[in-house]
XYZ file of C-alpha atoms in Angstrom:
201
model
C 69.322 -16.386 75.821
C 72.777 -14.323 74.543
C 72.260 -12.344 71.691
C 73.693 -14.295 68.822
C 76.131 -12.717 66.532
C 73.754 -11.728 63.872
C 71.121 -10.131 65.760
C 73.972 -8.259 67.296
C 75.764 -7.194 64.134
C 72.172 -5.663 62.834
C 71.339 -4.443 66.231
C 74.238 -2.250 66.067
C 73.920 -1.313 62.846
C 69.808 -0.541 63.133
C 70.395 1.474 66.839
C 73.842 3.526 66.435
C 73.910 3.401 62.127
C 77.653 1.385 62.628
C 78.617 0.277 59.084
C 78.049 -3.386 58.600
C 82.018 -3.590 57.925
C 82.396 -2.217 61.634
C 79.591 -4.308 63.010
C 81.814 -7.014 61.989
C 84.643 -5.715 63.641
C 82.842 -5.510 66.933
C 80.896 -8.933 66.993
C 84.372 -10.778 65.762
C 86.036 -8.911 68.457
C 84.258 -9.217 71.825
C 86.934 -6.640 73.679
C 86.652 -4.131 70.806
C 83.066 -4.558 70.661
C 82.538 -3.943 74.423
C 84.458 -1.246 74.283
C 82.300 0.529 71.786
C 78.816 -0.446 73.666
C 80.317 0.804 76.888
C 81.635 3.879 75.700
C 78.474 4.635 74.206
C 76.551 4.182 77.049
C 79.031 6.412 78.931
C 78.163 9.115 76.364
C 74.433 9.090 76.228
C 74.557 6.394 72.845
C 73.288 9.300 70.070
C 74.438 8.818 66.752
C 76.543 11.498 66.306
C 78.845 10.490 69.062
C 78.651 7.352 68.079
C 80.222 7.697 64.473
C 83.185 9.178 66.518
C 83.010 6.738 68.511
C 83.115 3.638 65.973
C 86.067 5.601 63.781
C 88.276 6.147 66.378
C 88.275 2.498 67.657
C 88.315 0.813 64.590
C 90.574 3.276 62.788
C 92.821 4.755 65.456
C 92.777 2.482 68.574
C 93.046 -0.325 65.990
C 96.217 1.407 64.427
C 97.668 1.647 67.813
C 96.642 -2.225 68.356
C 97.837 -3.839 65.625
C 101.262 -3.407 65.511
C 101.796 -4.362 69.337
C 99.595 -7.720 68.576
C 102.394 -8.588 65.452
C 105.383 -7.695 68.155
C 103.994 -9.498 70.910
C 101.500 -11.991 69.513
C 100.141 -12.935 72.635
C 101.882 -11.271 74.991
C 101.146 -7.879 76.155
C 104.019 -5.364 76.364
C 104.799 -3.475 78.953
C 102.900 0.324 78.701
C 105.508 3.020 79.398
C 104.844 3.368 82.877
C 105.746 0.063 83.689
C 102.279 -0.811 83.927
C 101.914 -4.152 81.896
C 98.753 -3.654 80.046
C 95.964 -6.118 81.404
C 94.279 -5.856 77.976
C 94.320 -5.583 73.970
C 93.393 -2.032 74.643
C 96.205 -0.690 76.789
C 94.732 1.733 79.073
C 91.518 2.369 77.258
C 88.234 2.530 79.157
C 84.352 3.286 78.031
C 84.393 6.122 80.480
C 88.347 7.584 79.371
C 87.462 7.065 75.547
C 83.235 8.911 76.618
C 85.359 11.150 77.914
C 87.968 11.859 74.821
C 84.869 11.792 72.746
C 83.465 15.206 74.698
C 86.425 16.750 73.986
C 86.408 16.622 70.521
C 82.582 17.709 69.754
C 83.529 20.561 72.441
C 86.444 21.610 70.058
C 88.979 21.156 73.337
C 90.752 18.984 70.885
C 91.970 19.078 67.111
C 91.972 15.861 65.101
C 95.649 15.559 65.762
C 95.527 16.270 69.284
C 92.546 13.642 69.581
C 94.843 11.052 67.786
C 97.974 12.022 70.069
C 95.713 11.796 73.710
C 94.454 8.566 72.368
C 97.689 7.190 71.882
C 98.909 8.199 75.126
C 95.791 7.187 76.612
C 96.639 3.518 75.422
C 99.795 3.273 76.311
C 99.831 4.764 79.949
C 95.941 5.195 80.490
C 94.415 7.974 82.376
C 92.140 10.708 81.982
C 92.163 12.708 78.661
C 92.131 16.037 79.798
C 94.623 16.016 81.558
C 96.628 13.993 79.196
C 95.916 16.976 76.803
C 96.666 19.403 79.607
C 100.043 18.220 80.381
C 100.909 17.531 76.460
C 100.144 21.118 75.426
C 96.986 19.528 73.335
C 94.525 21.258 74.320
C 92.898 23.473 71.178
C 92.788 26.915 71.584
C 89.517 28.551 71.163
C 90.138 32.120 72.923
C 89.288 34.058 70.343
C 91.077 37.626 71.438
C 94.291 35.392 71.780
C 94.173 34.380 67.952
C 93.164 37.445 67.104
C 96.786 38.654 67.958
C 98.521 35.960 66.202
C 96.167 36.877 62.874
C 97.209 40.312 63.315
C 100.812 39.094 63.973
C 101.071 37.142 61.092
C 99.286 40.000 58.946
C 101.703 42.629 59.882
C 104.628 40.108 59.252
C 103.477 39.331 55.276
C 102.659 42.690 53.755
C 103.623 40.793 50.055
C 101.447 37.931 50.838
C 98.768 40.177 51.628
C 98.754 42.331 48.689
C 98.652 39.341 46.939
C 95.427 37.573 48.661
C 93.604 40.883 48.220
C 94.717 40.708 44.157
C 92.407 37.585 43.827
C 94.953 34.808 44.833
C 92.200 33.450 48.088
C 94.423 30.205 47.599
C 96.301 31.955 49.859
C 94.246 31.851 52.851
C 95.806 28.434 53.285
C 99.081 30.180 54.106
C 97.422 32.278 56.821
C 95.446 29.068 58.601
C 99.118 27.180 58.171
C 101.166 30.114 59.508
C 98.592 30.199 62.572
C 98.553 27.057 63.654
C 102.467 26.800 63.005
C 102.443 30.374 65.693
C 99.799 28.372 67.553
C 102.363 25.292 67.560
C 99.323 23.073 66.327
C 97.083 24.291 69.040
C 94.694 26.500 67.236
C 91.271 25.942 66.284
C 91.580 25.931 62.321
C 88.158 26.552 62.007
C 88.595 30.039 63.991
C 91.831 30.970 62.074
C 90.362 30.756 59.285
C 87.092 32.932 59.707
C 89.646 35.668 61.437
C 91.737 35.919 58.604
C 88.592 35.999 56.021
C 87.371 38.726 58.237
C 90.533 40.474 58.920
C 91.321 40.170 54.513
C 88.441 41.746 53.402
């Protein structure tokens, strides 16, 4: 007997915590909502990965969605490779979006980069990595290489650094900002930031 609509919309709530707004989503939406069951199979279907999962379908992928479905209505348009798109979700797949997914929780992506593969993803399909690859996306986590820019970036604002080591720690913003702008959005944050704490003190 098919699951009915209820018992899926708790199911998927009880067994990957989806919030009942998103549960919604997915049983009123049979494409989105296969997407998100067969991406989380692809992915091993923990929770974790499954909150990613759920937030970039029905926040991003639905973003990208949306305003193609109020252009086109029912017709799909063309992706930009000429490839007409055979579904809602352009060139989307469980295994490309598993696969996006990785990338993020192994910090090969930012949040930005994540959004911009994804979008690229849709429109042309492929594989993410080397969507991110050939986009310059890819985060970078090699620490000796930010290391220079920190020390870079030190050298280059002697004021800026008297200034943080007065009391003004606001400032460490500035750093993390003038690193990923030397980075040109490719640097791990997260990494800027503890090198420039350390390299402050």
């Amino acid at each position: 007997m098919p699951e009915l609509p209820w018992e899926k919309r708790a199911r998927l709530v009880r067994e990957y915590g989806v919030k009942p707004e998103n549960a919604e989503v997915f049983v009123a939406d049979k494409i989105l909502g296969g997407l998100f069951e067969d991406t989380v199979n692809e992915i091993g279907g923990d929770r974790p990965s499954a909150a990613l999962i759920e937030n970039y379908i029905t926040s991003d992928l639905v973003g990208l969605i949306n305003p193609v479905r109020s252009r086109e209505g029912s017709q799909r348009a063309p992706t930009s490779n000429g490839v007409k798109a055979s579904s809602p979700i352009g060139g989307v797949t469980g295994k490309s979006l598993a696969d996006l997914v990785t990338m993020i929780k192994a910090g090969d992506l930012s949040s930005r980069g994540a959004k911009d593969t994804l979008a690229i993803l849709y429109a042309e399909g492929g594989h993410p990595h080397e969507i991110a690859k050939k986009h310059a996306l890819i985060q970078k986590n090699d620490v000796e290489a930010l290391k220079k820019m920190v020390a870079e970036i030190i050298s280059a604002n002697p004021t800026v650094v008297v200034d943080y080591k007065s009391g003004k720690t606001v400032l460490l913003q500035f750093f993390i900002g003038q690193g990923m702008k030397a980075s040109k959005g490719a640097g791990n944050p997260a990494i800027f930031k503890t090198l420039f704490e350390e390299t402050l003190k």
